[in-house]
């Protein structure tokens, strides 16, 4: 069902999960201190070489756009191809937008922020999703979605402010689906830094709530 990018469950299409296939879950909620929209894809068994490469290239696109530094007043459509480049390299693509604005107690897909041609230029303080993917009809679907905050970037130049993204979704990616040989050293450094942030912010909260099983899973899932 995850091969359908905007799948909705029904009694006629419900299926039992198994360890032999990929599982995509797109989830979120509205809380007093913010709205979440996050997608992860996992495989509890042995992924095929294509599944592993496709997932890794989706992750590479997510990383490349998330760590991008760009001039202020840049339109999202100008930079969204950074999320597709690793897929394009091998002739893969996805047929939906790369991200959308995130409302606060409003709509999860909030116009006019995002990466489409009709979205406004990006400014510090905006929240948007970054969500590249890949879908093979009738077989499997992959999507990685994080909520990011547009922030000013620290650059050596003293020209007008440049911007970048700060990922605020703190959930590990599935190590079982990552082909490290495809990642650059910069992408691996980014992943390790991200995992350190997850441990620092989420780990103590799991301990405070005495969720030891979840804490042990987090430690295992965020090893360098």
mmCIF file with all atom_site columns, C-alpha atoms in Angstrom:
data_model
loop_
_atom_site.group_PDB
_atom_site.id
_atom_site.type_symbol
_atom_site.label_atom_id
_atom_site.label_alt_id
_atom_site.label_comp_id
_atom_site.label_asym_id
_atom_site.label_entity_id
_atom_site.label_seq_id
_atom_site.pdbx_PDB_ins_code
_atom_site.Cartn_x
_atom_site.Cartn_y
_atom_site.Cartn_z
_atom_site.occupancy
_atom_site.B_iso_or_equiv
_atom_site.pdbx_formal_charge
_atom_site.auth_seq_id
_atom_site.auth_comp_id
_atom_site.auth_asym_id
_atom_site.auth_atom_id
_atom_site.pdbx_PDB_model_num
ATOM 1   C CA . UNK A 1 1   ? 0.000   0.000  0.000   1.00 0.00 ? 1   UNK A CA 1
ATOM 2   C CA . UNK A 1 2   ? 2.921   2.376  0.578   1.00 0.00 ? 2   UNK A CA 1
ATOM 3   C CA . UNK A 1 3   ? 3.537   2.369  -3.186  1.00 0.00 ? 3   UNK A CA 1
ATOM 4   C CA . UNK A 1 4   ? 0.555   4.772  -3.272  1.00 0.00 ? 4   UNK A CA 1
ATOM 5   C CA . UNK A 1 5   ? 2.002   8.085  -2.138  1.00 0.00 ? 5   UNK A CA 1
ATOM 6   C CA . UNK A 1 6   ? -1.316  9.287  -0.657  1.00 0.00 ? 6   UNK A CA 1
ATOM 7   C CA . UNK A 1 7   ? -2.795  5.973  0.452   1.00 0.00 ? 7   UNK A CA 1
ATOM 8   C CA . UNK A 1 8   ? -5.768  5.915  2.826   1.00 0.00 ? 8   UNK A CA 1
ATOM 9   C CA . UNK A 1 9   ? -6.660  2.671  4.641   1.00 0.00 ? 9   UNK A CA 1
ATOM 10  C CA . UNK A 1 10  ? -9.958  0.888  4.146   1.00 0.00 ? 10  UNK A CA 1
ATOM 11  C CA . UNK A 1 11  ? -11.457 -2.442 5.211   1.00 0.00 ? 11  UNK A CA 1
ATOM 12  C CA . UNK A 1 12  ? -10.996 -3.799 1.704   1.00 0.00 ? 12  UNK A CA 1
ATOM 13  C CA . UNK A 1 13  ? -7.312  -2.886 1.418   1.00 0.00 ? 13  UNK A CA 1
ATOM 14  C CA . UNK A 1 14  ? -6.072  -3.606 4.952   1.00 0.00 ? 14  UNK A CA 1
ATOM 15  C CA . UNK A 1 15  ? -3.175  -6.063 5.076   1.00 0.00 ? 15  UNK A CA 1
ATOM 16  C CA . UNK A 1 16  ? -1.198  -7.865 7.765   1.00 0.00 ? 16  UNK A CA 1
ATOM 17  C CA . UNK A 1 17  ? 2.332   -6.606 8.297   1.00 0.00 ? 17  UNK A CA 1
ATOM 18  C CA . UNK A 1 18  ? 5.210   -9.028 7.776   1.00 0.00 ? 18  UNK A CA 1
ATOM 19  C CA . UNK A 1 19  ? 8.975   -8.957 8.238   1.00 0.00 ? 19  UNK A CA 1
ATOM 20  C CA . UNK A 1 20  ? 9.500   -9.617 4.538   1.00 0.00 ? 20  UNK A CA 1
ATOM 21  C CA . UNK A 1 21  ? 8.514   -6.199 3.199   1.00 0.00 ? 21  UNK A CA 1
ATOM 22  C CA . UNK A 1 22  ? 8.944   -2.481 3.731   1.00 0.00 ? 22  UNK A CA 1
ATOM 23  C CA . UNK A 1 23  ? 6.658   -0.531 6.028   1.00 0.00 ? 23  UNK A CA 1
ATOM 24  C CA . UNK A 1 24  ? 6.024   3.200  5.554   1.00 0.00 ? 24  UNK A CA 1
ATOM 25  C CA . UNK A 1 25  ? 4.258   5.169  8.258   1.00 0.00 ? 25  UNK A CA 1
ATOM 26  C CA . UNK A 1 26  ? 3.303   8.835  7.917   1.00 0.00 ? 26  UNK A CA 1
ATOM 27  C CA . UNK A 1 27  ? 2.207   10.196 11.261  1.00 0.00 ? 27  UNK A CA 1
ATOM 28  C CA . UNK A 1 28  ? 1.822   13.363 13.281  1.00 0.00 ? 28  UNK A CA 1
ATOM 29  C CA . UNK A 1 29  ? -0.236  15.261 15.798  1.00 0.00 ? 29  UNK A CA 1
ATOM 30  C CA . UNK A 1 30  ? -1.128  18.693 17.090  1.00 0.00 ? 30  UNK A CA 1
ATOM 31  C CA . UNK A 1 31  ? 0.232   19.650 20.507  1.00 0.00 ? 31  UNK A CA 1
ATOM 32  C CA . UNK A 1 32  ? 0.227   22.804 22.618  1.00 0.00 ? 32  UNK A CA 1
ATOM 33  C CA . UNK A 1 33  ? 3.798   23.574 21.551  1.00 0.00 ? 33  UNK A CA 1
ATOM 34  C CA . UNK A 1 34  ? 3.633   22.637 17.882  1.00 0.00 ? 34  UNK A CA 1
ATOM 35  C CA . UNK A 1 35  ? 2.384   20.419 15.076  1.00 0.00 ? 35  UNK A CA 1
ATOM 36  C CA . UNK A 1 36  ? 4.290   17.377 13.835  1.00 0.00 ? 36  UNK A CA 1
ATOM 37  C CA . UNK A 1 37  ? 4.314   15.609 10.467  1.00 0.00 ? 37  UNK A CA 1
ATOM 38  C CA . UNK A 1 38  ? 6.915   12.882 10.147  1.00 0.00 ? 38  UNK A CA 1
ATOM 39  C CA . UNK A 1 39  ? 7.398   9.846  7.927   1.00 0.00 ? 39  UNK A CA 1
ATOM 40  C CA . UNK A 1 40  ? 9.757   6.920  8.361   1.00 0.00 ? 40  UNK A CA 1
ATOM 41  C CA . UNK A 1 41  ? 10.231  3.779  6.275   1.00 0.00 ? 41  UNK A CA 1
ATOM 42  C CA . UNK A 1 42  ? 11.534  0.563  7.832   1.00 0.00 ? 42  UNK A CA 1
ATOM 43  C CA . UNK A 1 43  ? 12.257  -3.044 6.886   1.00 0.00 ? 43  UNK A CA 1
ATOM 44  C CA . UNK A 1 44  ? 12.326  -5.675 9.647   1.00 0.00 ? 44  UNK A CA 1
ATOM 45  C CA . UNK A 1 45  ? 13.794  -8.401 7.445   1.00 0.00 ? 45  UNK A CA 1
ATOM 46  C CA . UNK A 1 46  ? 16.252  -8.518 4.551   1.00 0.00 ? 46  UNK A CA 1
ATOM 47  C CA . UNK A 1 47  ? 15.694  -5.691 2.030   1.00 0.00 ? 47  UNK A CA 1
ATOM 48  C CA . UNK A 1 48  ? 16.462  -6.249 -1.633  1.00 0.00 ? 48  UNK A CA 1
ATOM 49  C CA . UNK A 1 49  ? 19.455  -4.434 -3.171  1.00 0.00 ? 49  UNK A CA 1
ATOM 50  C CA . UNK A 1 50  ? 17.065  -2.091 -5.019  1.00 0.00 ? 50  UNK A CA 1
ATOM 51  C CA . UNK A 1 51  ? 15.113  -1.295 -1.842  1.00 0.00 ? 51  UNK A CA 1
ATOM 52  C CA . UNK A 1 52  ? 18.312  -0.540 0.033   1.00 0.00 ? 52  UNK A CA 1
ATOM 53  C CA . UNK A 1 53  ? 19.776  1.635  -2.710  1.00 0.00 ? 53  UNK A CA 1
ATOM 54  C CA . UNK A 1 54  ? 16.519  3.502  -3.292  1.00 0.00 ? 54  UNK A CA 1
ATOM 55  C CA . UNK A 1 55  ? 16.106  4.169  0.440   1.00 0.00 ? 55  UNK A CA 1
ATOM 56  C CA . UNK A 1 56  ? 19.707  5.352  0.752   1.00 0.00 ? 56  UNK A CA 1
ATOM 57  C CA . UNK A 1 57  ? 19.310  7.729  -2.170  1.00 0.00 ? 57  UNK A CA 1
ATOM 58  C CA . UNK A 1 58  ? 16.101  9.139  -0.682  1.00 0.00 ? 58  UNK A CA 1
ATOM 59  C CA . UNK A 1 59  ? 18.026  9.680  2.562   1.00 0.00 ? 59  UNK A CA 1
ATOM 60  C CA . UNK A 1 60  ? 20.879  11.329 0.661   1.00 0.00 ? 60  UNK A CA 1
ATOM 61  C CA . UNK A 1 61  ? 18.408  13.761 -0.881  1.00 0.00 ? 61  UNK A CA 1
ATOM 62  C CA . UNK A 1 62  ? 16.899  14.539 2.504   1.00 0.00 ? 62  UNK A CA 1
ATOM 63  C CA . UNK A 1 63  ? 20.343  15.219 3.951   1.00 0.00 ? 63  UNK A CA 1
ATOM 64  C CA . UNK A 1 64  ? 21.536  17.304 0.988   1.00 0.00 ? 64  UNK A CA 1
ATOM 65  C CA . UNK A 1 65  ? 18.539  19.637 1.114   1.00 0.00 ? 65  UNK A CA 1
ATOM 66  C CA . UNK A 1 66  ? 18.481  19.812 4.916   1.00 0.00 ? 66  UNK A CA 1
ATOM 67  C CA . UNK A 1 67  ? 22.133  20.916 5.142   1.00 0.00 ? 67  UNK A CA 1
ATOM 68  C CA . UNK A 1 68  ? 21.976  23.303 2.175   1.00 0.00 ? 68  UNK A CA 1
ATOM 69  C CA . UNK A 1 69  ? 23.062  26.929 2.676   1.00 0.00 ? 69  UNK A CA 1
ATOM 70  C CA . UNK A 1 70  ? 21.336  29.383 0.327   1.00 0.00 ? 70  UNK A CA 1
ATOM 71  C CA . UNK A 1 71  ? 20.747  33.156 -0.042  1.00 0.00 ? 71  UNK A CA 1
ATOM 72  C CA . UNK A 1 72  ? 17.847  34.753 1.794   1.00 0.00 ? 72  UNK A CA 1
ATOM 73  C CA . UNK A 1 73  ? 14.729  35.422 -0.279  1.00 0.00 ? 73  UNK A CA 1
ATOM 74  C CA . UNK A 1 74  ? 15.311  32.188 -2.251  1.00 0.00 ? 74  UNK A CA 1
ATOM 75  C CA . UNK A 1 75  ? 12.206  30.396 -3.494  1.00 0.00 ? 75  UNK A CA 1
ATOM 76  C CA . UNK A 1 76  ? 11.794  26.794 -2.406  1.00 0.00 ? 76  UNK A CA 1
ATOM 77  C CA . UNK A 1 77  ? 11.368  25.649 -6.006  1.00 0.00 ? 77  UNK A CA 1
ATOM 78  C CA . UNK A 1 78  ? 14.921  26.916 -6.690  1.00 0.00 ? 78  UNK A CA 1
ATOM 79  C CA . UNK A 1 79  ? 16.519  24.456 -4.243  1.00 0.00 ? 79  UNK A CA 1
ATOM 80  C CA . UNK A 1 80  ? 14.147  21.469 -4.216  1.00 0.00 ? 80  UNK A CA 1
ATOM 81  C CA . UNK A 1 81  ? 16.161  19.573 -6.846  1.00 0.00 ? 81  UNK A CA 1
ATOM 82  C CA . UNK A 1 82  ? 18.837  18.997 -4.183  1.00 0.00 ? 82  UNK A CA 1
ATOM 83  C CA . UNK A 1 83  ? 16.408  16.453 -2.690  1.00 0.00 ? 83  UNK A CA 1
ATOM 84  C CA . UNK A 1 84  ? 16.116  14.660 -6.049  1.00 0.00 ? 84  UNK A CA 1
ATOM 85  C CA . UNK A 1 85  ? 19.706  14.716 -7.291  1.00 0.00 ? 85  UNK A CA 1
ATOM 86  C CA . UNK A 1 86  ? 20.833  11.382 -5.786  1.00 0.00 ? 86  UNK A CA 1
ATOM 87  C CA . UNK A 1 87  ? 17.762  9.680  -7.266  1.00 0.00 ? 87  UNK A CA 1
ATOM 88  C CA . UNK A 1 88  ? 18.135  11.374 -10.650 1.00 0.00 ? 88  UNK A CA 1
ATOM 89  C CA . UNK A 1 89  ? 21.712  10.081 -10.831 1.00 0.00 ? 89  UNK A CA 1
ATOM 90  C CA . UNK A 1 90  ? 20.362  6.543  -11.327 1.00 0.00 ? 90  UNK A CA 1
ATOM 91  C CA . UNK A 1 91  ? 17.168  7.379  -13.210 1.00 0.00 ? 91  UNK A CA 1
ATOM 92  C CA . UNK A 1 92  ? 14.746  7.398  -10.261 1.00 0.00 ? 92  UNK A CA 1
ATOM 93  C CA . UNK A 1 93  ? 12.300  10.106 -9.176  1.00 0.00 ? 93  UNK A CA 1
ATOM 94  C CA . UNK A 1 94  ? 9.124   10.734 -7.179  1.00 0.00 ? 94  UNK A CA 1
ATOM 95  C CA . UNK A 1 95  ? 5.858   12.273 -8.301  1.00 0.00 ? 95  UNK A CA 1
ATOM 96  C CA . UNK A 1 96  ? 4.888   14.514 -5.376  1.00 0.00 ? 96  UNK A CA 1
ATOM 97  C CA . UNK A 1 97  ? 6.125   17.756 -3.860  1.00 0.00 ? 97  UNK A CA 1
ATOM 98  C CA . UNK A 1 98  ? 9.331   17.875 -1.841  1.00 0.00 ? 98  UNK A CA 1
ATOM 99  C CA . UNK A 1 99  ? 7.712   19.611 1.123   1.00 0.00 ? 99  UNK A CA 1
ATOM 100 C CA . UNK A 1 100 ? 4.972   21.849 2.458   1.00 0.00 ? 100 UNK A CA 1
ATOM 101 C CA . UNK A 1 101 ? 4.451   24.444 5.152   1.00 0.00 ? 101 UNK A CA 1
ATOM 102 C CA . UNK A 1 102 ? 3.478   23.206 8.615   1.00 0.00 ? 102 UNK A CA 1
ATOM 103 C CA . UNK A 1 103 ? 0.667   25.037 10.411  1.00 0.00 ? 103 UNK A CA 1
ATOM 104 C CA . UNK A 1 104 ? 0.363   25.399 14.177  1.00 0.00 ? 104 UNK A CA 1
ATOM 105 C CA . UNK A 1 105 ? -3.135  24.240 15.180  1.00 0.00 ? 105 UNK A CA 1
ATOM 106 C CA . UNK A 1 106 ? -4.087  25.029 11.579  1.00 0.00 ? 106 UNK A CA 1
ATOM 107 C CA . UNK A 1 107 ? -3.547  22.724 8.590   1.00 0.00 ? 107 UNK A CA 1
ATOM 108 C CA . UNK A 1 108 ? -0.784  20.129 8.360   1.00 0.00 ? 108 UNK A CA 1
ATOM 109 C CA . UNK A 1 109 ? -0.228  21.148 4.728   1.00 0.00 ? 109 UNK A CA 1
ATOM 110 C CA . UNK A 1 110 ? -0.125  24.917 5.096   1.00 0.00 ? 110 UNK A CA 1
ATOM 111 C CA . UNK A 1 111 ? 0.187   27.182 2.058   1.00 0.00 ? 111 UNK A CA 1
ATOM 112 C CA . UNK A 1 112 ? 2.103   29.350 1.059   1.00 0.00 ? 112 UNK A CA 1
ATOM 113 C CA . UNK A 1 113 ? 5.365   27.863 2.435   1.00 0.00 ? 113 UNK A CA 1
ATOM 114 C CA . UNK A 1 114 ? 7.075   25.014 0.617   1.00 0.00 ? 114 UNK A CA 1
ATOM 115 C CA . UNK A 1 115 ? 8.921   23.983 -2.533  1.00 0.00 ? 115 UNK A CA 1
ATOM 116 C CA . UNK A 1 116 ? 6.259   24.318 -5.248  1.00 0.00 ? 116 UNK A CA 1
ATOM 117 C CA . UNK A 1 117 ? 6.293   26.964 -7.967  1.00 0.00 ? 117 UNK A CA 1
ATOM 118 C CA . UNK A 1 118 ? 3.467   28.913 -6.271  1.00 0.00 ? 118 UNK A CA 1
ATOM 119 C CA . UNK A 1 119 ? 5.129   29.067 -2.843  1.00 0.00 ? 119 UNK A CA 1
ATOM 120 C CA . UNK A 1 120 ? 6.613   32.231 -1.346  1.00 0.00 ? 120 UNK A CA 1
ATOM 121 C CA . UNK A 1 121 ? 10.390  32.731 -0.884  1.00 0.00 ? 121 UNK A CA 1
ATOM 122 C CA . UNK A 1 122 ? 11.838  31.076 2.210   1.00 0.00 ? 122 UNK A CA 1
ATOM 123 C CA . UNK A 1 123 ? 12.420  33.270 5.264   1.00 0.00 ? 123 UNK A CA 1
ATOM 124 C CA . UNK A 1 124 ? 13.883  32.625 8.702   1.00 0.00 ? 124 UNK A CA 1
ATOM 125 C CA . UNK A 1 125 ? 11.188  31.411 11.103  1.00 0.00 ? 125 UNK A CA 1
ATOM 126 C CA . UNK A 1 126 ? 9.196   29.370 8.577   1.00 0.00 ? 126 UNK A CA 1
ATOM 127 C CA . UNK A 1 127 ? 8.467   25.700 9.200   1.00 0.00 ? 127 UNK A CA 1
ATOM 128 C CA . UNK A 1 128 ? 8.299   23.310 6.256   1.00 0.00 ? 128 UNK A CA 1
ATOM 129 C CA . UNK A 1 129 ? 8.579   19.597 5.678   1.00 0.00 ? 129 UNK A CA 1
ATOM 130 C CA . UNK A 1 130 ? 11.322  17.997 3.594   1.00 0.00 ? 130 UNK A CA 1
ATOM 131 C CA . UNK A 1 131 ? 10.052  14.686 2.226   1.00 0.00 ? 131 UNK A CA 1
ATOM 132 C CA . UNK A 1 132 ? 11.684  13.003 -0.769  1.00 0.00 ? 132 UNK A CA 1
ATOM 133 C CA . UNK A 1 133 ? 10.593  9.478  -1.658  1.00 0.00 ? 133 UNK A CA 1
ATOM 134 C CA . UNK A 1 134 ? 10.514  6.700  -4.204  1.00 0.00 ? 134 UNK A CA 1
ATOM 135 C CA . UNK A 1 135 ? 7.592   4.427  -5.147  1.00 0.00 ? 135 UNK A CA 1
ATOM 136 C CA . UNK A 1 136 ? 7.518   1.232  -7.201  1.00 0.00 ? 136 UNK A CA 1
ATOM 137 C CA . UNK A 1 137 ? 3.961   0.388  -8.222  1.00 0.00 ? 137 UNK A CA 1
ATOM 138 C CA . UNK A 1 138 ? 2.638   -2.745 -6.602  1.00 0.00 ? 138 UNK A CA 1
ATOM 139 C CA . UNK A 1 139 ? 5.913   -3.407 -4.775  1.00 0.00 ? 139 UNK A CA 1
ATOM 140 C CA . UNK A 1 140 ? 6.978   -0.874 -2.153  1.00 0.00 ? 140 UNK A CA 1
ATOM 141 C CA . UNK A 1 141 ? 7.083   2.790  -1.219  1.00 0.00 ? 141 UNK A CA 1
ATOM 142 C CA . UNK A 1 142 ? 9.783   4.870  0.477   1.00 0.00 ? 142 UNK A CA 1
ATOM 143 C CA . UNK A 1 143 ? 9.446   8.306  2.021   1.00 0.00 ? 143 UNK A CA 1
ATOM 144 C CA . UNK A 1 144 ? 11.486  10.174 4.615   1.00 0.00 ? 144 UNK A CA 1
ATOM 145 C CA . UNK A 1 145 ? 9.765   13.259 6.019   1.00 0.00 ? 145 UNK A CA 1
ATOM 146 C CA . UNK A 1 146 ? 11.160  15.685 8.576   1.00 0.00 ? 146 UNK A CA 1
ATOM 147 C CA . UNK A 1 147 ? 9.866   19.037 9.786   1.00 0.00 ? 147 UNK A CA 1
ATOM 148 C CA . UNK A 1 148 ? 12.525  21.734 9.457   1.00 0.00 ? 148 UNK A CA 1
ATOM 149 C CA . UNK A 1 149 ? 12.843  25.323 10.644  1.00 0.00 ? 149 UNK A CA 1
ATOM 150 C CA . UNK A 1 150 ? 14.357  27.923 8.307   1.00 0.00 ? 150 UNK A CA 1
ATOM 151 C CA . UNK A 1 151 ? 17.201  29.640 10.203  1.00 0.00 ? 151 UNK A CA 1
ATOM 152 C CA . UNK A 1 152 ? 20.042  32.040 9.423   1.00 0.00 ? 152 UNK A CA 1
ATOM 153 C CA . UNK A 1 153 ? 23.255  30.250 8.441   1.00 0.00 ? 153 UNK A CA 1
ATOM 154 C CA . UNK A 1 154 ? 26.684  31.091 9.818   1.00 0.00 ? 154 UNK A CA 1
ATOM 155 C CA . UNK A 1 155 ? 28.908  31.950 6.835   1.00 0.00 ? 155 UNK A CA 1
ATOM 156 C CA . UNK A 1 156 ? 32.348  33.524 6.418   1.00 0.00 ? 156 UNK A CA 1
ATOM 157 C CA . UNK A 1 157 ? 30.956  36.235 4.173   1.00 0.00 ? 157 UNK A CA 1
ATOM 158 C CA . UNK A 1 158 ? 29.472  39.409 5.593   1.00 0.00 ? 158 UNK A CA 1
ATOM 159 C CA . UNK A 1 159 ? 27.034  39.727 2.718   1.00 0.00 ? 159 UNK A CA 1
ATOM 160 C CA . UNK A 1 160 ? 23.263  39.691 3.275   1.00 0.00 ? 160 UNK A CA 1
ATOM 161 C CA . UNK A 1 161 ? 22.092  36.809 5.479   1.00 0.00 ? 161 UNK A CA 1
ATOM 162 C CA . UNK A 1 162 ? 22.166  33.290 4.129   1.00 0.00 ? 162 UNK A CA 1
ATOM 163 C CA . UNK A 1 163 ? 19.722  30.642 5.290   1.00 0.00 ? 163 UNK A CA 1
ATOM 164 C CA . UNK A 1 164 ? 19.702  26.930 6.053   1.00 0.00 ? 164 UNK A CA 1
ATOM 165 C CA . UNK A 1 165 ? 17.405  24.384 7.677   1.00 0.00 ? 165 UNK A CA 1
ATOM 166 C CA . UNK A 1 166 ? 17.325  23.052 11.243  1.00 0.00 ? 166 UNK A CA 1
ATOM 167 C CA . UNK A 1 167 ? 15.700  19.615 11.443  1.00 0.00 ? 167 UNK A CA 1
ATOM 168 C CA . UNK A 1 168 ? 13.340  19.497 14.426  1.00 0.00 ? 168 UNK A CA 1
ATOM 169 C CA . UNK A 1 169 ? 12.023  15.941 13.908  1.00 0.00 ? 169 UNK A CA 1
ATOM 170 C CA . UNK A 1 170 ? 14.208  13.788 16.157  1.00 0.00 ? 170 UNK A CA 1
ATOM 171 C CA . UNK A 1 171 ? 13.607  10.185 15.068  1.00 0.00 ? 171 UNK A CA 1
ATOM 172 C CA . UNK A 1 172 ? 16.355  7.834  13.799  1.00 0.00 ? 172 UNK A CA 1
ATOM 173 C CA . UNK A 1 173 ? 16.431  6.473  10.266  1.00 0.00 ? 173 UNK A CA 1
ATOM 174 C CA . UNK A 1 174 ? 16.357  2.716  9.642   1.00 0.00 ? 174 UNK A CA 1
ATOM 175 C CA . UNK A 1 175 ? 19.970  1.482  9.743   1.00 0.00 ? 175 UNK A CA 1
ATOM 176 C CA . UNK A 1 176 ? 18.862  -1.765 8.075   1.00 0.00 ? 176 UNK A CA 1
ATOM 177 C CA . UNK A 1 177 ? 18.111  0.161  4.863   1.00 0.00 ? 177 UNK A CA 1
ATOM 178 C CA . UNK A 1 178 ? 21.211  2.385  4.659   1.00 0.00 ? 178 UNK A CA 1
ATOM 179 C CA . UNK A 1 179 ? 24.028  1.490  2.255   1.00 0.00 ? 179 UNK A CA 1
ATOM 180 C CA . UNK A 1 180 ? 26.931  3.379  3.805   1.00 0.00 ? 180 UNK A CA 1
ATOM 181 C CA . UNK A 1 181 ? 29.074  2.899  0.688   1.00 0.00 ? 181 UNK A CA 1
ATOM 182 C CA . UNK A 1 182 ? 26.843  5.341  -1.194  1.00 0.00 ? 182 UNK A CA 1
ATOM 183 C CA . UNK A 1 183 ? 27.128  8.131  1.399   1.00 0.00 ? 183 UNK A CA 1
ATOM 184 C CA . UNK A 1 184 ? 29.774  10.851 1.254   1.00 0.00 ? 184 UNK A CA 1
ATOM 185 C CA . UNK A 1 185 ? 31.898  11.646 4.306   1.00 0.00 ? 185 UNK A CA 1
ATOM 186 C CA . UNK A 1 186 ? 29.928  14.885 4.734   1.00 0.00 ? 186 UNK A CA 1
ATOM 187 C CA . UNK A 1 187 ? 26.624  12.997 4.717   1.00 0.00 ? 187 UNK A CA 1
ATOM 188 C CA . UNK A 1 188 ? 27.928  10.525 7.309   1.00 0.00 ? 188 UNK A CA 1
ATOM 189 C CA . UNK A 1 189 ? 29.133  13.399 9.510   1.00 0.00 ? 189 UNK A CA 1
ATOM 190 C CA . UNK A 1 190 ? 25.680  14.967 9.213   1.00 0.00 ? 190 UNK A CA 1
ATOM 191 C CA . UNK A 1 191 ? 24.023  11.686 10.266  1.00 0.00 ? 191 UNK A CA 1
ATOM 192 C CA . UNK A 1 192 ? 26.310  11.306 13.275  1.00 0.00 ? 192 UNK A CA 1
ATOM 193 C CA . UNK A 1 193 ? 25.646  14.889 14.369  1.00 0.00 ? 193 UNK A CA 1
ATOM 194 C CA . UNK A 1 194 ? 21.901  14.329 13.966  1.00 0.00 ? 194 UNK A CA 1
ATOM 195 C CA . UNK A 1 195 ? 22.063  11.144 16.043  1.00 0.00 ? 195 UNK A CA 1
ATOM 196 C CA . UNK A 1 196 ? 23.965  12.995 18.787  1.00 0.00 ? 196 UNK A CA 1
ATOM 197 C CA . UNK A 1 197 ? 21.144  15.570 18.898  1.00 0.00 ? 197 UNK A CA 1
ATOM 198 C CA . UNK A 1 198 ? 18.536  12.810 19.157  1.00 0.00 ? 198 UNK A CA 1
ATOM 199 C CA . UNK A 1 199 ? 20.387  11.173 22.045  1.00 0.00 ? 199 UNK A CA 1
ATOM 200 C CA . UNK A 1 200 ? 20.828  14.497 23.849  1.00 0.00 ? 200 UNK A CA 1
ATOM 201 C CA . UNK A 1 201 ? 17.195  15.638 23.504  1.00 0.00 ? 201 UNK A CA 1
ATOM 202 C CA . UNK A 1 202 ? 15.128  12.456 23.451  1.00 0.00 ? 202 UNK A CA 1
ATOM 203 C CA . UNK A 1 203 ? 17.199  10.095 25.588  1.00 0.00 ? 203 UNK A CA 1
ATOM 204 C CA . UNK A 1 204 ? 16.773  11.976 28.907  1.00 0.00 ? 204 UNK A CA 1
ATOM 205 C CA . UNK A 1 205 ? 13.011  12.318 28.306  1.00 0.00 ? 205 UNK A CA 1
ATOM 206 C CA . UNK A 1 206 ? 12.629  8.574  27.757  1.00 0.00 ? 206 UNK A CA 1
ATOM 207 C CA . UNK A 1 207 ? 14.571  7.992  30.962  1.00 0.00 ? 207 UNK A CA 1
ATOM 208 C CA . UNK A 1 208 ? 12.388  10.510 32.825  1.00 0.00 ? 208 UNK A CA 1
ATOM 209 C CA . UNK A 1 209 ? 9.291   8.591  31.694  1.00 0.00 ? 209 UNK A CA 1
ATOM 210 C CA . UNK A 1 210 ? 10.989  5.291  32.635  1.00 0.00 ? 210 UNK A CA 1
ATOM 211 C CA . UNK A 1 211 ? 10.633  3.971  29.105  1.00 0.00 ? 211 UNK A CA 1
ATOM 212 C CA . UNK A 1 212 ? 13.729  1.805  29.322  1.00 0.00 ? 212 UNK A CA 1
ATOM 213 C CA . UNK A 1 213 ? 12.913  -0.420 26.338  1.00 0.00 ? 213 UNK A CA 1
ATOM 214 C CA . UNK A 1 214 ? 12.435  2.644  24.139  1.00 0.00 ? 214 UNK A CA 1
ATOM 215 C CA . UNK A 1 215 ? 15.647  4.159  25.550  1.00 0.00 ? 215 UNK A CA 1
ATOM 216 C CA . UNK A 1 216 ? 17.661  1.042  24.700  1.00 0.00 ? 216 UNK A CA 1
ATOM 217 C CA . UNK A 1 217 ? 16.179  1.027  21.176  1.00 0.00 ? 217 UNK A CA 1
ATOM 218 C CA . UNK A 1 218 ? 17.139  4.695  20.794  1.00 0.00 ? 218 UNK A CA 1
ATOM 219 C CA . UNK A 1 219 ? 20.717  4.046  21.912  1.00 0.00 ? 219 UNK A CA 1
ATOM 220 C CA . UNK A 1 220 ? 21.044  1.147  19.464  1.00 0.00 ? 220 UNK A CA 1
ATOM 221 C CA . UNK A 1 221 ? 19.463  3.119  16.612  1.00 0.00 ? 221 UNK A CA 1
ATOM 222 C CA . UNK A 1 222 ? 21.690  6.185  17.070  1.00 0.00 ? 222 UNK A CA 1
ATOM 223 C CA . UNK A 1 223 ? 25.115  4.555  17.306  1.00 0.00 ? 223 UNK A CA 1
ATOM 224 C CA . UNK A 1 224 ? 27.709  6.337  15.135  1.00 0.00 ? 224 UNK A CA 1
#
